[in-house]
Coordinates of C-alpha atoms in Angstrom, one line a residue:
M105 CA -16.8 1.6 -16.0
K106 CA -13.9 2.6 -13.8
A107 CA -10.9 4.6 -15.0
I108 CA -8.0 6.4 -13.3
S109 CA -7.6 10.1 -13.8
G110 CA -5.0 12.5 -12.5
T111 CA -4.1 13.4 -8.9
N112 CA -6.5 14.2 -6.1
L113 CA -4.9 17.4 -4.9
E114 CA -7.1 17.4 -1.8
Q115 CA -5.3 14.3 -0.6
A116 CA -1.8 15.3 -1.7
K117 CA -1.0 17.1 1.5
S118 CA -2.0 14.2 3.7
H119 CA 0.0 11.8 1.4
N120 CA 3.1 14.0 1.6
R121 CA 2.8 14.1 5.4
R122 CA 2.8 10.3 5.5
V123 CA 5.7 10.1 3.1
V124 CA 7.8 12.3 5.5
I125 CA 6.9 10.2 8.5
E126 CA 7.7 7.0 6.6
A127 CA 11.1 8.4 5.5
I128 CA 12.1 9.1 9.1
R129 CA 10.6 5.9 10.4
T130 CA 12.7 3.7 8.0
N131 CA 15.9 5.7 7.9
G132 CA 16.2 7.1 11.4
P133 CA 16.7 10.8 12.3
L134 CA 16.9 13.0 9.2
S135 CA 17.4 16.7 8.5
R136 CA 15.0 18.7 6.4
A137 CA 17.5 18.6 3.5
A138 CA 17.9 14.8 3.8
I139 CA 14.1 14.4 3.8
A140 CA 13.8 16.5 0.7
R141 CA 16.4 14.4 -1.1
I142 CA 14.8 11.1 -0.1
T143 CA 11.2 12.0 -0.8
A144 CA 11.8 14.3 -3.9
L145 CA 9.6 16.9 -2.2
T146 CA 10.6 20.6 -2.4
A147 CA 12.5 22.1 0.5
Q148 CA 9.5 24.4 1.3
T149 CA 7.0 21.5 1.3
V150 CA 9.3 19.6 3.6
S151 CA 9.7 22.6 5.9
N152 CA 6.0 23.1 6.2
I153 CA 5.3 19.5 6.9
V154 CA 8.1 19.2 9.5
E155 CA 6.8 22.3 11.3
E156 CA 3.3 20.9 11.4
L157 CA 4.4 17.5 12.6
Q158 CA 6.6 19.1 15.3
R159 CA 3.6 21.2 16.5
S160 CA 1.5 18.0 16.7
H161 CA 4.3 16.3 18.7
L162 CA 4.8 13.6 16.2
L163 CA 8.4 14.7 15.4
V164 CA 11.0 15.9 17.8
P165 CA 14.2 17.8 16.9
A166 CA 17.7 16.7 18.1
K167 CA 20.5 19.1 19.0
A168 CA 21.8 21.0 16.0
Q169 CA 24.8 19.3 14.4
K170 CA 27.7 21.6 13.3
L171 CA 29.1 20.9 9.8
A172 CA 32.5 21.9 8.4
R173 CA 30.8 24.4 6.2
G174 CA 27.4 25.9 6.1
Q175 CA 24.6 26.1 8.6
P176 CA 24.2 23.5 11.4
I177 CA 21.6 20.8 10.6
I178 CA 18.9 19.7 12.9
P179 CA 17.9 16.0 12.6
Y180 CA 14.2 15.1 13.3
S181 CA 13.0 11.8 14.7
I182 CA 9.6 10.3 15.5
N183 CA 8.5 11.1 19.0
P184 CA 7.4 7.7 20.6
H185 CA 5.1 9.7 22.9
G186 CA 3.6 11.7 20.2
A187 CA 0.6 9.4 19.8
Y188 CA -0.8 6.2 21.2
S189 CA -2.9 3.2 20.0
I190 CA -4.9 0.4 21.6
G191 CA -4.9 -3.2 20.4
L192 CA -7.5 -5.8 21.3
E193 CA -7.5 -9.5 21.1
L194 CA -10.4 -12.0 21.8
G195 CA -9.9 -15.7 22.5
R196 CA -12.0 -18.5 23.7
Q197 CA -11.4 -17.8 27.4
R198 CA -9.9 -14.2 27.6
A199 CA -10.2 -10.8 26.2
S200 CA -6.9 -8.7 26.2
G201 CA -5.9 -5.1 25.5
V202 CA -2.7 -3.2 25.3
L203 CA -1.9 0.5 25.0
T204 CA 1.2 1.2 23.0
D205 CA 3.1 4.3 21.9
L206 CA 4.3 5.1 18.4
S207 CA 7.4 2.8 18.8
G208 CA 5.2 -0.2 19.7
A209 CA 6.2 -0.2 23.4
V210 CA 3.5 -1.4 25.7
C211 CA 2.4 1.3 28.2
A212 CA -0.5 -0.6 29.8
R213 CA -2.0 -4.1 29.6
I214 CA -5.4 -5.5 30.7
E215 CA -6.7 -9.1 30.5
R216 CA -10.2 -10.2 31.4
H217 CA -11.5 -13.8 31.7
I218 CA -14.5 -14.4 29.4
E219 CA -15.8 -17.9 28.6
H220 CA -16.5 -18.7 24.9
P221 CA -17.7 -15.2 24.2
D222 CA -20.4 -14.3 21.7
P223 CA -20.8 -10.7 20.6
E224 CA -23.4 -9.9 23.3
Q225 CA -21.0 -11.0 26.0
A226 CA -17.8 -9.7 24.4
M227 CA -18.6 -6.2 23.3
P228 CA -19.2 -4.7 26.8
V229 CA -16.0 -6.4 28.0
L230 CA -14.0 -5.0 25.1
G231 CA -15.4 -1.6 25.6
S232 CA -14.5 -1.6 29.3
I233 CA -10.9 -2.7 28.4
V234 CA -10.6 0.3 26.1
E235 CA -11.8 2.7 28.8
D236 CA -9.7 1.2 31.5
L237 CA -6.5 1.2 29.4
Q238 CA -6.9 5.0 29.0
Q239 CA -7.2 5.3 32.8
A240 CA -4.3 3.0 33.5
F241 CA -1.6 5.2 31.8
S242 CA -1.4 9.0 32.0
F243 CA -1.4 10.6 28.5
D244 CA -3.3 13.2 26.5
R245 CA -6.4 11.4 25.2
D246 CA -6.4 13.7 22.1
R247 CA -3.2 11.7 21.1
L248 CA -5.1 8.4 20.9
L249 CA -5.1 7.4 17.3
G250 CA -7.7 4.7 17.7
V251 CA -8.3 1.0 18.5
G252 CA -7.2 -1.9 16.4
M253 CA -8.7 -5.4 16.8
A254 CA -7.3 -8.6 15.3
L255 CA -9.5 -11.7 14.9
P256 CA -9.1 -15.0 13.0
G257 CA -11.4 -15.2 10.0
R258 CA -12.4 -13.1 7.0
Y259 CA -13.8 -9.6 7.0
A260 CA -15.9 -7.5 4.7
D261 CA -15.7 -3.7 4.5
G262 CA -16.4 -1.9 7.9
G263 CA -15.1 -4.8 10.0
I264 CA -18.1 -7.0 9.3
T265 CA -17.2 -10.7 9.8
S266 CA -18.0 -12.6 6.6
L267 CA -17.0 -16.0 8.1
S268 CA -17.4 -16.9 11.7
P269 CA -14.0 -18.0 13.1
Q270 CA -14.2 -21.6 14.2
N271 CA -13.0 -20.9 17.7
L272 CA -15.4 -17.9 18.2
P273 CA -18.9 -19.1 17.1
G274 CA -21.7 -16.6 16.9
W275 CA -19.8 -13.8 15.0
Q276 CA -21.2 -14.5 11.5
D277 CA -22.0 -11.2 9.8
F278 CA -21.5 -9.2 13.0
P279 CA -20.4 -5.6 12.4
V280 CA -17.4 -5.7 14.9
G281 CA -15.9 -2.4 13.9
Y282 CA -19.1 -0.4 13.9
E283 CA -20.4 -1.8 17.2
L284 CA -17.1 -1.3 19.0
E285 CA -16.6 2.2 17.6
R286 CA -20.1 3.1 18.8
R287 CA -19.2 2.1 22.3
V288 CA -15.7 3.6 22.7
K289 CA -16.2 6.8 20.6
V290 CA -12.8 6.6 18.9
P291 CA -11.9 5.1 15.4
V292 CA -11.8 1.3 15.3
L293 CA -10.0 -0.8 12.7
V294 CA -10.6 -4.5 12.4
E295 CA -8.3 -6.9 10.5
N296 CA -7.7 -10.6 10.4
D297 CA -4.8 -11.6 12.6
A298 CA -2.3 -12.4 9.8
T299 CA -2.7 -9.0 8.2
A300 CA -2.4 -7.2 11.5
A301 CA 0.7 -9.1 12.5
A302 CA 2.3 -8.3 9.1
I303 CA 1.6 -4.6 9.7
G304 CA 3.2 -4.8 13.2
E305 CA 6.2 -6.6 11.7
R306 CA 6.7 -3.8 9.1
L307 CA 6.3 -1.0 11.6
H308 CA 8.3 -2.4 14.5
G309 CA 9.9 -5.8 13.5
V310 CA 12.4 -7.5 11.2
A311 CA 10.5 -6.3 8.1
R312 CA 11.0 -2.6 8.9
G313 CA 12.0 -0.9 5.8
F314 CA 11.1 -3.8 3.4
S315 CA 8.9 -2.8 0.5
S316 CA 7.9 -6.4 -0.5
F317 CA 7.6 -9.3 1.9
V318 CA 5.1 -12.1 2.7
Y319 CA 4.4 -12.7 6.4
L320 CA 3.3 -16.3 7.2
F321 CA 1.2 -16.2 10.4
L322 CA 0.9 -19.4 12.3
A323 CA -2.0 -18.9 14.8
G324 CA -1.6 -20.5 18.2
G325 CA -5.1 -21.7 18.2
G326 CA -5.6 -22.6 14.5
G327 CA -4.4 -22.4 11.0
I328 CA -2.1 -20.4 8.7
G329 CA -2.7 -17.1 7.1
A330 CA -0.5 -14.6 5.2
G331 CA -0.1 -10.8 5.2
M332 CA 1.5 -9.3 2.1
F333 CA 3.3 -6.1 1.3
L334 CA 4.0 -5.6 -2.4
D335 CA 6.0 -2.6 -3.6
G336 CA 5.3 -0.8 -0.3
H337 CA 1.5 -1.4 -0.4
L338 CA -0.4 -3.7 1.9
Y339 CA -2.1 -6.1 -0.6
K340 CA -5.6 -7.3 0.5
G341 CA -7.1 -8.5 -2.7
S342 CA -10.3 -7.6 -4.5
R343 CA -12.5 -8.7 -1.6
H344 CA -10.0 -8.0 1.2
N345 CA -9.4 -11.7 1.8
A346 CA -6.0 -12.2 0.2
G347 CA -3.6 -14.4 2.1
E348 CA -5.7 -17.6 2.7
I349 CA -2.5 -19.5 2.2
G350 CA -3.5 -22.3 4.5
H351 CA -5.8 -23.7 1.9
I352 CA -3.2 -24.1 -0.9
I353 CA -3.1 -27.8 -1.8
V354 CA 0.4 -29.1 -1.0
E355 CA -0.4 -32.8 -1.1
P356 CA -2.9 -33.9 -3.9
H357 CA -5.5 -36.3 -2.5
G358 CA -4.0 -35.8 1.0
R359 CA -5.6 -35.3 4.4
L360 CA -9.2 -34.0 4.4
C361 CA -9.4 -30.3 5.4
S362 CA -12.2 -28.4 7.1
C363 CA -12.7 -26.4 3.9
G364 CA -13.7 -29.5 2.0
K365 CA -10.5 -30.0 0.0
R366 CA -7.8 -32.5 0.5
G367 CA -4.1 -31.9 1.1
C368 CA -4.3 -28.3 2.2
L369 CA -1.2 -26.7 3.9
D370 CA -3.2 -26.3 7.1
R371 CA -3.5 -30.1 7.5
Y372 CA 0.3 -30.4 7.7
V373 CA 1.8 -27.3 9.1
S374 CA -0.8 -25.7 11.3
P375 CA -0.4 -25.6 15.1
T376 CA -3.6 -27.7 15.4
V377 CA -1.9 -30.5 13.6
A378 CA 1.2 -30.1 15.8
Y379 CA -0.9 -30.5 18.9
E380 CA -2.4 -33.7 17.5
F381 CA 1.1 -35.1 17.0
M382 CA 2.1 -34.1 20.6
G383 CA -1.1 -35.4 22.1
I384 CA -2.1 -32.0 23.5
A385 CA -5.9 -31.8 23.8
D386 CA -7.8 -28.5 24.1
A387 CA -4.7 -26.3 23.5
E388 CA -6.9 -23.2 23.3
E389 CA -8.0 -23.8 26.9
L390 CA -4.5 -23.5 28.2
S391 CA -2.6 -20.4 29.1
P392 CA 0.5 -19.6 26.9
D393 CA 2.9 -20.6 29.8
E394 CA 1.0 -23.9 30.4
L395 CA 1.1 -24.7 26.6
D396 CA 4.8 -23.9 26.3
A397 CA 5.6 -26.3 29.2
L398 CA 3.7 -29.1 27.6
I399 CA 5.4 -28.6 24.2
A400 CA 8.8 -28.6 25.8
G401 CA 8.0 -32.0 27.3
R402 CA 6.8 -33.6 24.1
E403 CA 10.0 -33.7 22.0
E404 CA 9.1 -36.9 20.2
G405 CA 5.7 -35.6 19.0
L406 CA 7.2 -32.3 18.1
S407 CA 9.9 -33.9 16.0
A408 CA 7.3 -36.1 14.2
W409 CA 5.2 -33.0 13.4
L410 CA 8.3 -31.2 12.0
D411 CA 9.3 -34.2 9.9
Q412 CA 6.0 -34.1 8.0
A413 CA 5.5 -30.3 8.0
V414 CA 8.8 -29.1 6.6
Q415 CA 8.4 -30.2 3.0
P416 CA 4.9 -28.7 2.5
L417 CA 6.2 -25.4 4.0
R418 CA 9.2 -25.5 1.8
Q419 CA 6.9 -26.0 -1.2
T420 CA 4.7 -23.1 -0.1
I421 CA 7.7 -20.8 0.3
D422 CA 8.8 -21.7 -3.3
F423 CA 5.4 -20.9 -4.6
L424 CA 5.3 -17.5 -2.8
E425 CA 8.8 -16.6 -4.1
L426 CA 7.8 -17.5 -7.7
A427 CA 4.4 -15.7 -7.5
F428 CA 5.3 -12.5 -5.7
D429 CA 9.1 -12.1 -5.8
P430 CA 9.3 -10.8 -2.3
Q431 CA 12.5 -9.6 -0.6
T432 CA 12.0 -12.2 2.1
I433 CA 9.4 -14.5 3.7
V434 CA 8.8 -13.8 7.4
L435 CA 7.7 -16.6 9.6
G436 CA 5.8 -15.5 12.7
G437 CA 2.7 -16.0 14.7
S438 CA 1.3 -16.7 18.2
I439 CA 2.7 -20.2 18.3
S440 CA 5.4 -21.3 20.7
T441 CA 8.9 -20.0 19.9
I442 CA 10.1 -23.7 20.2
M443 CA 7.8 -24.7 17.4
M444 CA 8.8 -21.8 15.2
R445 CA 12.5 -22.3 15.6
G446 CA 12.1 -26.0 14.8
L447 CA 10.4 -25.2 11.5
A448 CA 13.0 -22.6 10.6
E449 CA 15.9 -24.8 11.4
R450 CA 14.7 -27.7 9.2
L451 CA 13.7 -25.6 6.2
E452 CA 17.1 -25.7 4.6
P453 CA 17.8 -26.6 1.9
L454 CA 15.1 -24.5 0.3
H455 CA 14.2 -25.1 -3.3
L456 CA 16.5 -23.3 -5.8
P457 CA 15.5 -19.7 -6.5
I458 CA 14.5 -18.7 -10.0
D459 CA 17.9 -16.9 -10.2
P460 CA 20.3 -19.0 -8.2
T461 CA 23.3 -16.9 -9.2
G462 CA 21.8 -13.6 -8.0
E463 CA 23.4 -12.0 -4.9
R464 CA 21.2 -11.6 -1.9
T465 CA 21.8 -9.3 1.0
I466 CA 18.5 -10.3 2.8
P467 CA 17.9 -13.9 3.9
R468 CA 15.2 -15.7 2.0
V469 CA 13.4 -16.6 5.2
M470 CA 13.4 -14.7 8.5
I471 CA 11.8 -15.3 11.9
G472 CA 9.6 -12.4 13.0
M473 CA 7.7 -11.8 16.2
T474 CA 6.4 -15.0 17.8
G475 CA 4.5 -15.8 21.0
K476 CA 1.4 -14.7 22.7
D477 CA 1.7 -10.9 22.0
T478 CA 2.1 -11.2 18.2
A479 CA -1.6 -10.7 17.3
I480 CA -2.4 -8.1 19.9
L481 CA 0.7 -5.9 19.1
G482 CA -0.3 -6.2 15.4
A483 CA -3.8 -5.0 16.3
A484 CA -2.3 -2.0 18.1
A485 CA -0.2 -1.2 15.0
L486 CA -3.4 -0.9 12.9
P487 CA -4.3 2.7 13.9
I488 CA -0.6 3.8 13.7
F489 CA -0.2 2.3 10.2
S490 CA -3.5 3.9 9.1
E491 CA -2.3 7.3 10.3
T492 CA 1.3 7.2 9.1
N493 CA 1.6 4.9 6.1
P494 CA 1.7 6.5 2.6
R495 CA -1.5 5.6 0.7
F496 CA -0.9 6.0 -3.1
D497 CA -4.4 5.0 -3.9
V498 CA -5.9 8.2 -2.4
L499 CA -4.0 10.3 -5.0
Q500 CA -6.1 8.8 -7.8
K501 CA -9.8 9.0 -8.3
P502 CA -12.2 6.8 -10.3
I503 CA -14.2 8.4 -13.1
G504 CA -17.0 7.4 -15.3

């Protein structure tokens, strides 16, 4: 039996540290007094945490601001150069890596050609990319938080692939995280591409500061996934596979899907279907620039795809709003910006919300990061998120 009991005081300091970082990240530069007001922490606790974060270079003070009365205040902001992270991405023909700072800015980038990689081929290449990125940009290696890797598919604990991605055969049950960490000697986090992109969007994109949103990720080489933040928590489900939104049935008895069902969202909205309508074969074999050029020249096929995709997507957005009550739905992914804009432009009118008279200050649907860097920047955000995001679950411990 599992129950919840009390507060794990050993984790409280780490949690409070993350809370302070999150307050500054979402609100901008803050004084110690402002941090205390926002977080409900005592002034002494805030002072101790701010001093620790300043010593570790994660926070930097601005020039003291004089007030009409009282002592001058010193605002603190997150130091972009206080820590760094590496993101990795593996495709059918290339392995890529980026080194980013805390703001998400790319400091170095490496891309290597690799043909249909299996784990035996890919792991040495990925390990060399991690090492070469550290050589390509001058920084204190002690400030490297870790490596994040985004792959299509499902994952079990420890970054073990529980379903081999269709476009990367040979990865079934392979312990990606463990094997890569063994090679590079720094912490490695592995997530599916939709979850990684949602994390990147919350840290650096249009969802910054939102506590509840659903990120719909359209993968350039495949289907549709979702990353979900609910009440400030990344929601991953009981088996860490929440967000398989592409296999919701939107057309009963519709097109046959690879999962064995008929009428799944994937079979109407996914980029794979779009490429079928546009007559683009082997899209995964093309470079992003080559693919964008082809899409721009296939207006008739693009329009036909949009015509049959918009209603299933509208229906899915209605379901997500009713089920999770998010502040917004974010559309993003590694697909062409032309395709994403076309979908967004045709979505209106959306289905009526449950409370049509309620005032909204945030659009129901927003366009997030799109294009070839979406997944890899999401991967680079994983170690940053792990280090700085408040984790309320660690404050409670199971008993019995």
